[in-house]
């Protein structure tokens, strides 16, 4: 029996900590939160100062039973959940459920899982911080009230199953408004002049600082340059420097891991959690850029040892976020001498990113020399310009350079690089000069990382909420993350070379998006409804102010019940008023125009299974329907596009004397043949797919299905052995079971298959009786 019991949230964390403590300590896990508000309207007593009722969640009853047993066997219990509001609330819930007293329980906190940190925490215990608990409770209760009262309104007025949330709805609003900006953006063209010169066998790139509004102006300029002499008019050298970025916060880690490693926000947090629980990095939910004195000393020792003392520069960073706790630290390695880590590839890549960023933050500036060149044209007063950068001292660039989300202004943007040797008055040989038509672009659609950045800038959400918010809006089908192909666009390119002028009409693909966030039609309808009827809930400034009020509660400067009352009074009144809004008044449909064949009105609206266009009104018994394609919106689909959709379902041809039909359904475009369905990928359009292509897809699907099936059993046809993405597996009913590595899937007998299923009791389903 151990004298001391330490309770943490996760088994991985427990395992790491137990390795640092002696035989007098037992470390157990609560597996996260153990209590929550029950479903239904009994969870919060609104009339009694919003008093919450908590209950142990069904999946934690056995965990609590085991913890109670361990508590009885221990003299002192240390509550060691994370050092933030959620962690504080977990400790408080554990204390309540386990009926711990102040004389036999203590609260300990640490922000890195190292022997030194754990020992210090146990030597310096504290009591539960009820201000932090109340801040977490206020957030949980307020979010439940908003969701509980808003969701039924959305079900009645728009569509069943919808949900709204204080932060998620604001995030959706940002994405909807950006999409509308993109859709309404009027592209303007202009002409950019660029030139390439030969300088003693090396190439110099230059450009005209201004763009021309018209093709005629650009053409006139180029023609005047035919036969002109070009020379260096001036050279200006300026010293410059680059300074390293601060160590990672939760937000900046999510952004940089997205840019450099192509991680989603959720993936970044999952991998960082593993690194933290293994004792490799400090706590990964933080908005502080601060480093402890010990960490700065360790970084200095590593930098001077690896690169030399001239590469070190001590830096203290202060956090811009008003609610940030400077006592907390930025995300950093727990041991700077470890340049890499064990674990899977993603853990290694993220650890390396964190190590480089933290080390670079304590390194010297990079010293640069910037050169700006002005190039004279003998036939006109305008000058071309070129610029370059030389690194005189690498400094922190030896280790790390931060990426950005910024996209180049146009296709011809030139990077600053090394310039060839130049002198004032030097003549330059023109290789070619181009005048290329370029186009203005709207603000880019959000990525997960750039959305996090925007939310943080607006003061909406906190480190613990970014990843769940972005996951929620995708799970609830308000937002889709995907890549979309651009459209073909024509542009003009003019060129002078060897004294000749040429003009060509060319094409390019414009507007392609990679891993961007797109709103769905339902998001647009719900957003407009909330903006109209619940402006406070979805207002950016209001939402940011609520976050500050949570911070005030956490600092003990505001009463949580009063804060919720101030919000709830006006909100509940609005809910009651909105209950009287007629469903027909909700802007979820629009009239597009008249169908030329039937003379009936075509309407775009939300249907039970998604957005659609409809010929005829709701009372029309002969009304026709067609689903919208991906990327089409109820609010702006044209009559021409709608009429195209009514060409589906479309007869594509025949195969094996049976008709092939192309259509769009609930899950996207598909082919139907012989009562079977084949999904169409983005490379095929149901309106244009040929009979030959369709037959090949049907054959490919049959082949894939045949290869998926390994065997079934006469004793019970419900049990199948199939080939999956991760290898062979057993399928029984709705459950899947792993096949041990030492077993050959195709050779498994019925008895062996049953034994594998029986040895995975959590997946067990039904009795294995022979079908008669």
XYZ file of C-alpha atoms in Angstrom:
772
model
C 0.000 0.000 0.000
C 1.343 3.452 -1.005
C 1.087 6.302 1.489
C 0.483 8.888 -1.240
C -1.887 8.899 -4.200
C -1.326 11.283 -7.133
C -4.276 11.692 -9.516
C -3.700 13.053 -13.050
C -5.916 13.162 -16.176
C -4.250 10.706 -18.515
C -2.671 7.252 -18.170
C 0.327 8.323 -20.295
C 0.983 11.219 -17.929
C 0.549 8.895 -14.933
C 3.090 6.449 -16.307
C 5.716 9.192 -16.855
C 5.206 10.695 -13.365
C 5.247 7.327 -11.581
C 8.733 6.803 -13.006
C 9.945 9.908 -11.111
C 8.377 9.105 -7.714
C 9.422 6.453 -5.222
C 7.619 3.454 -3.783
C 5.618 5.654 -1.403
C 3.639 7.094 -4.327
C 0.916 5.585 -6.484
C -0.097 7.553 -9.627
C -3.588 7.005 -11.056
C -5.560 8.561 -13.902
C -9.060 10.076 -13.969
C -9.119 9.799 -17.796
C -10.139 13.467 -18.140
C -13.298 15.049 -16.723
C -15.288 12.802 -14.387
C -18.450 14.925 -13.991
C -20.515 17.042 -16.346
C -23.893 18.727 -16.661
C -26.511 16.079 -17.489
C -28.583 16.409 -20.643
C -31.965 18.122 -20.383
C -33.283 21.208 -18.609
C -32.544 20.004 -15.068
C -28.792 20.657 -15.304
C -28.951 24.378 -14.443
C -31.330 25.932 -11.870
C -31.841 29.316 -13.536
C -34.057 30.611 -10.700
C -31.419 29.734 -8.087
C -28.465 31.807 -9.385
C -27.789 29.318 -12.186
C -26.792 26.605 -9.734
C -25.446 23.657 -11.749
C -26.174 20.006 -11.063
C -23.299 17.703 -11.964
C -23.306 13.966 -12.354
C -20.583 11.383 -12.895
C -20.638 10.497 -16.595
C -21.549 6.900 -17.429
C -18.084 6.077 -18.775
C -16.396 7.265 -15.552
C -18.394 5.333 -12.934
C -15.913 2.450 -12.890
C -12.974 4.921 -12.828
C -14.449 6.660 -9.756
C -15.049 3.295 -8.070
C -11.353 2.395 -8.517
C -10.171 5.846 -7.369
C -12.321 5.639 -4.209
C -10.665 2.316 -3.402
C -7.189 3.850 -3.839
C -8.181 6.885 -1.730
C -9.144 4.629 1.168
C -5.739 2.957 1.008
C -3.799 6.269 0.971
C -2.878 8.807 3.639
C -2.449 11.843 1.348
C -4.031 12.530 -2.024
C -2.398 14.932 -4.508
C -4.691 16.333 -7.208
C -2.305 16.917 -10.109
C -4.488 17.810 -13.114
C -3.306 20.427 -15.615
C -2.424 23.957 -14.520
C -5.286 25.797 -16.238
C -9.026 26.365 -15.772
C -10.072 22.972 -17.120
C -7.457 21.250 -14.963
C -8.539 23.176 -11.871
C -12.150 22.166 -12.505
C -11.139 18.499 -12.877
C -9.359 18.638 -9.489
C -12.410 20.266 -7.877
C -14.792 17.661 -9.347
C -12.503 14.877 -8.108
C -12.395 16.390 -4.629
C -16.204 16.564 -4.559
C -16.861 13.089 -5.924
C -14.162 11.367 -3.867
C -15.270 13.339 -0.758
C -11.718 14.500 -0.024
C -11.028 16.710 3.004
C -8.532 19.570 3.175
C -6.412 17.680 5.698
C -5.903 14.649 3.449
C -5.746 16.278 0.007
C -3.570 18.870 -1.690
C -3.500 20.504 -5.116
C -0.202 20.447 -6.987
C 0.618 22.051 -10.340
C 3.459 21.857 -12.837
C 3.827 22.819 -16.481
C 6.414 20.254 -17.481
C 6.673 16.595 -16.543
C 10.251 16.338 -15.294
C 11.581 14.934 -12.039
C 12.577 18.400 -10.861
C 9.174 19.927 -11.662
C 7.230 17.085 -10.002
C 9.410 17.185 -6.871
C 9.026 20.974 -6.585
C 5.243 20.669 -7.006
C 4.948 18.118 -4.195
C 7.155 20.305 -1.956
C 4.959 23.357 -2.685
C 1.319 22.205 -2.659
C -1.602 24.621 -2.614
C -5.366 24.499 -2.265
C -7.854 24.479 -5.132
C -8.176 27.896 -6.798
C -11.934 28.439 -6.794
C -11.651 31.544 -8.992
C -10.270 29.347 -11.791
C -12.973 26.753 -11.109
C -15.681 29.432 -11.297
C -14.289 30.771 -14.576
C -14.496 27.273 -16.060
C -17.986 26.756 -14.614
C -19.149 30.097 -16.023
C -17.941 29.138 -19.510
C -19.538 25.683 -19.313
C -22.864 26.984 -17.977
C -23.071 29.924 -20.373
C -22.271 27.718 -23.358
C -24.886 25.166 -22.231
C -27.531 27.895 -21.868
C -26.781 29.285 -25.329
C -26.783 25.845 -26.964
C -29.812 24.576 -25.023
C -31.995 27.562 -25.870
C -30.782 28.336 -29.396
C -30.688 24.832 -30.867
C -34.457 24.140 -30.578
C -35.144 27.517 -32.250
C -32.939 26.464 -35.181
C -34.713 23.084 -35.374
C -38.144 24.732 -35.556
C -37.257 27.572 -37.881
C -34.667 26.029 -40.221
C -33.905 22.307 -39.940
C -33.905 19.564 -37.297
C -30.601 18.574 -35.730
C -28.883 21.970 -36.013
C -26.837 23.498 -33.227
C -25.393 26.874 -32.274
C -22.638 27.879 -29.891
C -21.187 31.084 -28.533
C -17.706 30.655 -30.088
C -18.473 28.172 -32.883
C -21.141 30.428 -34.415
C -18.740 33.386 -34.463
C -16.101 31.205 -36.180
C -18.698 30.142 -38.771
C -19.661 33.794 -39.289
C -16.052 34.676 -40.137
C -15.924 31.894 -42.759
C -19.332 32.810 -44.244
C -18.415 36.489 -44.508
C -15.065 35.689 -46.110
C -16.809 33.432 -48.671
C -19.175 36.261 -49.574
C -16.225 38.635 -49.941
C -14.649 36.177 -52.378
C -17.899 35.687 -54.327
C -18.580 39.432 -54.636
C -15.008 40.433 -55.385
C -14.609 42.245 -58.689
C -11.301 41.272 -60.221
C -9.398 44.102 -61.901
C -6.541 43.592 -64.295
C -3.369 45.616 -64.735
C -0.044 45.099 -66.486
C 3.230 44.522 -64.674
C 6.568 45.145 -66.402
C 9.508 42.873 -65.542
C 12.938 42.617 -67.149
C 15.904 40.222 -67.229
C 19.405 41.590 -67.854
C 22.688 39.876 -68.600
C 25.496 41.074 -66.291
C 28.736 39.397 -67.356
C 27.104 35.979 -67.635
C 24.859 36.409 -64.581
C 21.162 37.329 -64.567
C 19.641 40.409 -62.921
C 15.848 40.605 -62.417
C 14.159 44.001 -62.276
C 10.674 45.487 -62.471
C 8.896 48.773 -63.082
C 7.638 50.042 -59.684
C 4.222 51.031 -61.066
C 1.665 48.941 -62.970
C -0.229 50.074 -66.054
C -4.032 50.082 -65.948
C -4.446 49.262 -69.645
C -2.888 46.991 -72.228
C -2.333 49.990 -74.525
C -0.183 51.809 -71.939
C 1.941 48.711 -71.277
C 2.377 48.052 -75.003
C 3.435 51.659 -75.617
C 6.013 51.461 -72.810
C 7.502 48.187 -74.099
C 7.778 49.441 -77.661
C 9.626 52.567 -76.451
C 12.165 50.254 -74.783
C 13.085 48.572 -78.076
C 16.640 49.611 -78.859
C 17.023 51.558 -75.578
C 20.205 51.479 -73.502
C 19.951 50.354 -69.894
C 22.435 51.320 -67.179
C 22.806 51.372 -63.398
C 21.590 54.823 -62.277
C 22.132 54.354 -58.548
C 23.090 51.736 -55.927
C 21.966 52.142 -52.352
C 23.253 49.800 -49.649
C 21.587 49.715 -46.236
C 22.359 47.594 -43.186
C 19.428 45.533 -41.968
C 18.568 42.838 -39.486
C 16.032 40.110 -38.815
C 14.875 39.290 -35.297
C 13.645 35.835 -34.208
C 10.011 35.150 -33.392
C 8.947 34.507 -29.797
C 8.693 30.907 -28.525
C 5.446 29.134 -29.342
C 2.078 29.765 -27.752
C -0.771 27.338 -28.507
C -1.980 29.560 -31.337
C 1.404 30.162 -32.998
C 2.296 26.452 -32.722
C -0.960 25.538 -34.479
C -0.276 28.086 -37.221
C 3.349 27.117 -37.823
C 2.680 23.358 -37.688
C 0.004 23.924 -40.340
C 2.377 25.902 -42.577
C 5.526 23.838 -42.147
C 4.193 20.329 -41.390
C 0.696 20.463 -42.976
C -0.864 19.411 -39.637
C -4.493 20.173 -38.859
C -5.122 22.104 -35.651
C -6.502 18.969 -33.948
C -3.515 16.899 -35.092
C -1.067 19.464 -33.704
C -2.740 19.350 -30.285
C -2.908 15.556 -30.263
C 0.807 15.177 -31.077
C 1.789 17.943 -28.624
C -0.259 16.211 -25.903
C 1.777 13.026 -26.398
C 5.059 14.965 -26.214
C 3.923 16.711 -23.021
C 2.738 13.515 -21.328
C 6.040 11.850 -22.169
C 7.884 14.700 -20.428
C 9.439 16.067 -23.663
C 7.844 19.553 -23.800
C 6.156 22.001 -21.441
C 2.357 22.312 -21.257
C 0.910 22.850 -24.728
C -2.086 25.061 -23.798
C -0.681 28.508 -23.122
C -0.907 32.064 -24.399
C 2.356 33.121 -22.763
C 5.602 33.701 -24.687
C 7.588 33.811 -21.439
C 10.567 31.502 -20.740
C 11.709 30.747 -17.190
C 15.176 31.825 -16.054
C 16.199 28.144 -15.907
C 15.041 27.599 -19.494
C 16.905 30.672 -20.721
C 20.094 29.465 -19.017
C 19.696 25.989 -20.550
C 19.116 27.522 -24.001
C 22.211 29.733 -23.601
C 24.381 26.730 -22.710
C 23.124 24.802 -25.740
C 23.609 27.727 -28.155
C 27.141 28.595 -27.000
C 28.118 24.923 -27.004
C 26.715 24.194 -30.497
C 27.292 27.488 -32.339
C 29.511 29.792 -30.230
C 28.835 32.647 -27.812
C 28.388 35.199 -30.624
C 25.174 33.386 -31.630
C 23.550 33.886 -28.221
C 21.382 36.806 -27.196
C 19.196 36.655 -24.087
C 15.619 37.765 -24.805
C 12.592 38.230 -22.547
C 9.273 38.179 -24.405
C 6.085 39.753 -23.128
C 2.724 38.489 -24.268
C 0.327 40.733 -26.195
C -2.761 38.843 -25.005
C -4.394 40.703 -22.104
C -5.555 37.520 -20.405
C -2.185 35.762 -20.635
C -0.612 34.553 -17.425
C 3.062 35.496 -17.457
C 3.785 33.025 -14.672
C 3.103 30.353 -17.262
C 5.650 29.512 -19.930
C 5.690 29.303 -23.675
C 5.858 25.845 -25.272
C 9.476 24.659 -25.161
C 11.532 21.467 -24.780
C 12.058 20.338 -21.189
C 15.679 19.509 -22.081
C 17.369 21.740 -24.679
C 20.283 19.329 -25.024
C 17.924 16.861 -26.754
C 17.693 18.007 -30.383
C 15.296 15.207 -31.341
C 13.026 12.723 -29.631
C 11.775 9.165 -29.789
C 8.199 8.467 -30.881
C 6.526 8.308 -34.261
C 7.510 10.526 -37.194
C 4.965 13.228 -36.406
C 6.132 13.493 -32.791
C 9.714 13.861 -34.000
C 8.770 16.557 -36.540
C 6.721 18.606 -34.070
C 9.375 18.300 -31.347
C 12.037 19.527 -33.782
C 9.843 22.512 -34.684
C 9.342 23.401 -30.991
C 13.058 22.959 -30.228
C 14.152 25.158 -33.144
C 11.656 27.919 -32.352
C 12.582 28.033 -28.645
C 16.348 27.940 -29.323
C 16.090 30.589 -32.069
C 14.262 32.923 -29.676
C 17.450 33.139 -27.573
C 19.815 33.673 -30.502
C 21.398 36.784 -32.014
C 19.779 38.817 -34.799
C 20.655 37.954 -38.379
C 22.686 40.831 -39.863
C 21.847 41.680 -43.470
C 22.938 44.097 -46.142
C 20.121 45.292 -48.384
C 20.892 46.732 -51.819
C 18.397 48.763 -53.848
C 19.249 49.288 -57.529
C 17.796 51.893 -59.892
C 18.134 51.180 -63.658
C 17.933 54.039 -66.155
C 16.228 53.687 -69.560
C 17.722 55.919 -72.279
C 14.424 56.469 -74.109
C 12.256 57.624 -71.188
C 12.429 59.103 -67.666
C 11.028 56.054 -65.839
C 13.460 53.716 -64.034
C 13.362 50.014 -63.272
C 14.259 48.759 -59.818
C 15.910 45.653 -58.422
C 16.782 44.665 -54.880
C 18.808 42.033 -53.145
C 19.838 40.869 -49.719
C 23.127 39.497 -48.460
C 23.387 37.747 -45.081
C 26.456 39.082 -43.282
C 25.852 37.086 -40.077
C 23.372 34.198 -39.841
C 22.452 34.562 -36.185
C 19.164 32.752 -35.459
C 18.719 31.946 -39.191
C 21.263 29.158 -38.645
C 18.433 27.336 -36.860
C 15.019 28.630 -37.863
C 12.927 31.051 -39.961
C 9.232 31.597 -39.330
C 6.799 30.981 -42.196
C 3.880 33.251 -43.112
C 0.351 32.797 -44.433
C 0.795 35.612 -46.927
C 0.306 34.795 -50.587
C 2.327 36.690 -53.235
C 0.540 39.668 -54.772
C 0.817 38.233 -58.272
C 2.317 35.421 -60.322
C 5.412 37.419 -61.301
C 6.547 38.349 -57.789
C 10.339 38.250 -57.451
C 12.146 37.118 -54.323
C 15.042 39.097 -52.924
C 18.238 37.211 -53.531
C 21.898 37.683 -54.232
C 22.697 40.377 -56.807
C 25.575 40.105 -59.306
C 28.464 42.616 -58.862
C 27.200 46.062 -59.996
C 28.619 49.592 -60.332
C 26.991 52.968 -61.030
C 27.009 53.752 -64.766
C 27.454 50.090 -65.728
C 25.668 49.164 -68.977
C 23.274 46.209 -68.895
C 22.389 43.857 -71.740
C 18.624 43.301 -72.007
C 17.696 39.636 -72.381
C 13.936 40.239 -72.401
C 11.260 42.566 -71.016
C 7.703 41.374 -70.351
C 4.395 43.081 -69.846
C 2.114 40.529 -68.200
C -1.543 40.981 -67.360
C -2.057 40.391 -63.633
C -5.246 40.344 -61.610
C -6.281 41.571 -58.177
C -7.300 38.844 -55.752
C -9.774 38.772 -52.880
C -8.656 38.100 -49.325
C -7.841 34.367 -49.170
C -10.268 31.892 -47.659
C -9.306 30.789 -44.170
C -7.170 27.776 -43.393
C -7.553 26.203 -39.948
C -4.376 27.996 -38.855
C -5.313 31.422 -40.233
C -8.756 31.109 -38.590
C -7.063 30.446 -35.235
C -4.891 33.521 -35.826
C -7.963 35.651 -36.589
C -9.868 34.412 -33.520
C -6.868 35.138 -31.316
C -6.419 38.627 -32.795
C -10.088 39.371 -32.086
C -9.831 38.083 -28.509
C -12.299 35.263 -29.175
C -11.615 31.893 -27.561
C -8.605 30.805 -25.558
C -5.781 28.225 -26.082
C -7.992 25.379 -24.891
C -10.876 26.273 -27.240
C -9.295 26.779 -30.694
C -8.947 23.108 -31.684
C -12.369 21.959 -30.320
C -14.111 24.914 -32.011
C -12.599 24.158 -35.417
C -13.349 20.431 -35.066
C -16.956 21.142 -34.008
C -17.862 23.397 -36.935
C -16.610 20.698 -39.341
C -18.322 17.800 -37.539
C -21.615 19.682 -37.599
C -21.336 20.226 -41.346
C -21.223 24.014 -41.168
C -17.751 24.053 -42.671
C -15.892 21.774 -45.099
C -12.116 21.659 -45.276
C -10.998 20.708 -48.760
C -8.952 21.626 -51.814
C -10.741 22.946 -54.895
C -9.529 23.326 -58.443
C -9.358 26.794 -59.947
C -10.880 27.962 -63.211
C -9.194 28.620 -66.514
C -8.499 32.314 -67.077
C -7.149 34.126 -70.151
C -4.419 36.727 -69.882
C -2.225 38.753 -72.238
C 1.556 38.604 -72.233
C 3.714 40.990 -74.285
C 7.448 40.673 -74.697
C 10.405 42.426 -76.284
C 13.569 40.436 -76.995
C 16.290 40.897 -79.605
C 14.637 44.087 -80.830
C 11.296 42.398 -81.594
C 7.859 42.882 -80.008
C 5.512 39.887 -79.532
C 2.039 39.611 -78.042
C 0.325 36.356 -76.991
C -3.009 35.357 -75.469
C -2.378 32.712 -72.815
C -4.381 30.789 -70.223
C -3.746 29.977 -66.574
C -5.567 28.270 -63.731
C -6.740 30.859 -61.205
C -8.484 30.616 -57.840
C -7.299 27.142 -56.811
C -7.507 26.557 -53.048
C -5.615 24.008 -50.967
C -6.989 22.839 -47.608
C -9.208 25.875 -47.146
C -12.397 26.228 -45.072
C -15.602 26.587 -47.101
C -19.047 27.263 -45.596
C -21.954 25.007 -46.484
C -25.380 26.297 -47.492
C -26.727 25.423 -44.047
C -23.978 27.568 -42.485
C -25.079 30.568 -44.530
C -28.741 30.187 -43.627
C -28.043 29.634 -39.906
C -25.549 32.509 -39.826
C -28.018 34.947 -41.389
C -30.743 33.845 -38.960
C -28.467 34.361 -35.940
C -27.166 37.719 -37.201
C -30.753 38.940 -37.622
C -32.304 37.570 -34.447
C -29.377 37.094 -32.012
C -26.902 39.859 -32.900
C -25.304 39.803 -29.432
C -24.490 36.099 -29.452
C -22.746 36.290 -32.809
C -21.234 39.777 -32.456
C -17.421 39.751 -32.549
C -16.924 42.515 -29.967
C -19.508 41.072 -27.590
C -17.977 37.585 -27.773
C -14.512 39.016 -27.058
C -15.935 40.941 -24.076
C -17.410 37.737 -22.637
C -13.933 36.156 -22.828
C -12.521 39.088 -20.844
C -15.244 38.615 -18.239
C -14.199 34.966 -17.840
C -10.659 36.264 -17.265
C -11.996 38.669 -14.619
C -13.718 35.776 -12.846
C -10.459 33.766 -12.976
C -8.621 36.692 -11.335
C -11.264 36.973 -8.592
C -12.527 40.365 -9.818
C -16.047 39.364 -10.869
C -18.849 37.174 -9.536
C -19.699 34.389 -11.991
C -23.428 34.289 -11.206
C -23.766 38.031 -11.847
C -21.848 37.735 -15.115
C -24.201 35.027 -16.402
C -27.311 36.915 -15.223
C -26.181 40.013 -17.151
C -25.949 37.901 -20.303
C -28.955 35.632 -19.801
C -31.707 38.211 -19.184
C -31.578 39.880 -22.590
C -30.680 36.619 -24.353
C -33.671 34.666 -22.968
C -36.062 37.500 -23.841
C -34.765 37.367 -27.434
C -35.292 33.576 -27.535
C -38.931 34.019 -26.500
C -39.487 36.742 -29.114
C -37.854 34.679 -31.871
C -40.117 31.714 -31.099
C -42.903 33.740 -32.747
C -41.005 34.245 -36.024
C -42.768 32.337 -38.821
C -40.679 29.621 -40.475
C -41.508 31.150 -43.849
C -39.762 34.373 -42.804
C -36.420 32.617 -42.425
C -34.210 33.338 -45.418
C -33.564 29.732 -46.462
C -34.992 29.843 -50.010
C -35.051 32.152 -53.011
C -36.817 32.347 -56.343
C -34.335 32.004 -59.233
C -36.483 32.429 -62.318
C -38.974 30.738 -64.636
C -38.392 27.281 -66.160
C -38.703 27.805 -69.943
C -40.213 24.325 -70.491
C -43.006 24.368 -67.866
C -43.396 28.084 -67.140
C -43.142 27.287 -63.419
C -40.985 29.108 -60.871
C -37.620 27.552 -59.965
C -36.763 27.851 -56.266
C -33.436 27.188 -54.491
C -33.895 26.001 -50.915
C -32.720 23.733 -48.127
C -34.161 20.239 -48.301
C -34.108 17.398 -45.807
C -30.866 16.045 -47.287
C -29.205 19.302 -48.270
C -29.533 22.242 -50.686
C -31.585 21.759 -53.850
C -33.396 23.503 -56.679
C -37.072 22.842 -57.265
C -39.418 23.409 -60.224
C -42.892 24.266 -58.934
C -44.084 25.373 -55.504
C -44.647 23.127 -52.464
C -48.279 22.488 -53.392
C -47.393 21.329 -56.920
C -47.816 17.534 -57.151
C -45.548 17.399 -60.219
C -42.681 19.441 -58.751
C -39.165 18.315 -59.687
C -35.965 18.392 -57.597
C -32.223 18.504 -58.269
C -29.432 18.641 -55.676
C -26.897 21.471 -55.777
C -23.311 20.583 -56.666
C -20.390 21.208 -54.340
C -19.505 24.900 -54.261
C -22.976 26.067 -55.377
C -24.917 28.279 -52.960
C -28.641 28.884 -52.574
C -28.049 32.633 -52.347
C -26.324 33.065 -55.719
C -27.023 30.084 -58.000
C -28.143 31.354 -61.426
C -31.088 30.231 -63.521
C -28.637 28.871 -66.110
C -26.821 26.745 -63.481
C -30.138 25.511 -62.063
C -31.383 24.388 -65.472
C -28.128 22.445 -65.954
C -28.839 20.537 -62.717
C -32.227 19.406 -64.036
C -30.395 17.513 -66.778
C -29.740 14.972 -64.002
C -30.427 12.094 -63.539
C -28.858 11.544 -66.981
C -28.692 8.374 -69.062
C -24.982 7.815 -69.767
C -25.280 4.617 -71.787
C -25.573 0.818 -71.486
C -23.410 -1.868 -69.912
C -24.308 -5.570 -69.858
C -27.714 -4.643 -71.341
C -28.500 -2.433 -68.321
C -28.785 1.343 -68.170
C -26.077 3.529 -66.586
C -27.480 6.658 -64.905
C -25.473 9.635 -63.572
C -26.954 11.755 -60.780
C -26.204 13.822 -57.689
C -27.355 12.517 -54.330
C -27.020 13.275 -50.651
C -23.359 12.258 -50.641
C -22.367 13.796 -53.961
C -22.360 12.710 -57.638
C -22.688 8.999 -58.466
C -23.439 6.376 -61.136
C -26.267 3.845 -60.790
C -26.062 0.518 -62.638
C -27.862 -2.752 -61.928
C -29.165 -1.345 -58.574
C -25.583 -0.660 -57.458
C -23.900 2.708 -56.933
C -20.441 4.058 -57.817
C -19.311 7.387 -56.352
C -17.833 9.890 -58.791
C -14.607 11.612 -57.751
C -14.001 15.305 -58.381
C -12.334 14.481 -61.723
C -15.704 13.382 -63.189
C -18.742 15.578 -63.852
C -22.082 13.705 -63.921
C -23.216 16.046 -66.724
C -20.344 15.125 -69.031
C -19.009 11.672 -68.042
C -18.885 9.362 -71.065
C -20.198 5.808 -71.396
C -16.616 4.520 -71.735
C -15.466 6.283 -68.541
C -18.548 5.081 -66.646
C -18.023 1.429 -67.656
C -14.403 1.589 -66.511
C -15.455 3.007 -63.120
C -18.036 0.229 -62.684
C -15.393 -2.410 -63.485
C -12.906 -0.762 -61.085
C -15.493 -0.770 -58.291
C -16.265 -4.452 -58.847
C -12.565 -5.287 -58.714
C -12.065 -3.308 -55.496
C -15.096 -4.997 -53.882
C -13.825 -8.432 -54.896
C -10.394 -7.726 -53.437
C -11.966 -6.439 -50.209
C -13.750 -9.728 -49.504
C -11.505 -12.501 -48.174
C -13.973 -15.054 -46.789
C -17.290 -15.728 -45.016
C -18.482 -18.719 -42.974
C -21.461 -21.012 -43.533
C -21.916 -21.244 -39.746
C -22.718 -17.513 -39.549
C -22.782 -15.359 -42.698
C -22.778 -12.190 -40.577
C -19.101 -12.806 -39.833
C -16.826 -11.719 -42.682
C -13.079 -11.373 -43.129
C -12.358 -8.305 -45.225
C -9.431 -6.284 -46.551
C -9.382 -2.743 -45.175
C -7.258 0.347 -45.430
C -5.029 -0.896 -42.591
C -5.023 -4.565 -43.623
C -7.341 -7.556 -43.072
C -9.948 -7.439 -40.278
C -13.004 -9.326 -39.020
C -16.425 -7.695 -39.401
C -19.348 -8.892 -37.285
C -22.522 -6.845 -37.428
C -21.498 -3.219 -36.996
C -18.264 -4.055 -35.168
C -14.741 -4.583 -36.510
C -12.024 -6.707 -34.881
C -8.263 -6.729 -35.331
C -6.606 -9.909 -36.561
C -3.441 -10.782 -34.570
C -0.207 -10.340 -36.541
C 0.708 -14.031 -36.218
C -2.549 -15.114 -37.972
C -3.044 -15.409 -41.751
C -6.480 -13.899 -42.542
C -7.347 -16.235 -45.427
C -6.509 -19.351 -43.372
C -8.589 -18.505 -40.268
C -11.137 -21.148 -39.313
C -14.566 -20.284 -37.915
C -13.469 -21.372 -34.419
C -10.326 -19.210 -34.551
C -12.389 -16.227 -35.734
C -14.826 -16.643 -32.834
C -11.889 -16.869 -30.406
C -10.459 -13.559 -31.707
C -13.845 -11.864 -31.255
C -14.321 -13.357 -27.767
C -10.903 -12.060 -26.700
C -12.009 -8.502 -27.517
C -15.002 -8.285 -25.133
C -15.591 -4.589 -25.695
C -16.440 -5.400 -29.327
C -18.487 -8.546 -28.552
C -21.916 -8.519 -30.071
C -24.641 -11.183 -29.881
C -24.465 -14.965 -29.780
C -22.603 -17.002 -32.392
C -25.238 -19.465 -33.478
C -25.422 -21.261 -36.764
C -28.125 -19.778 -39.004
C -30.890 -22.170 -39.954
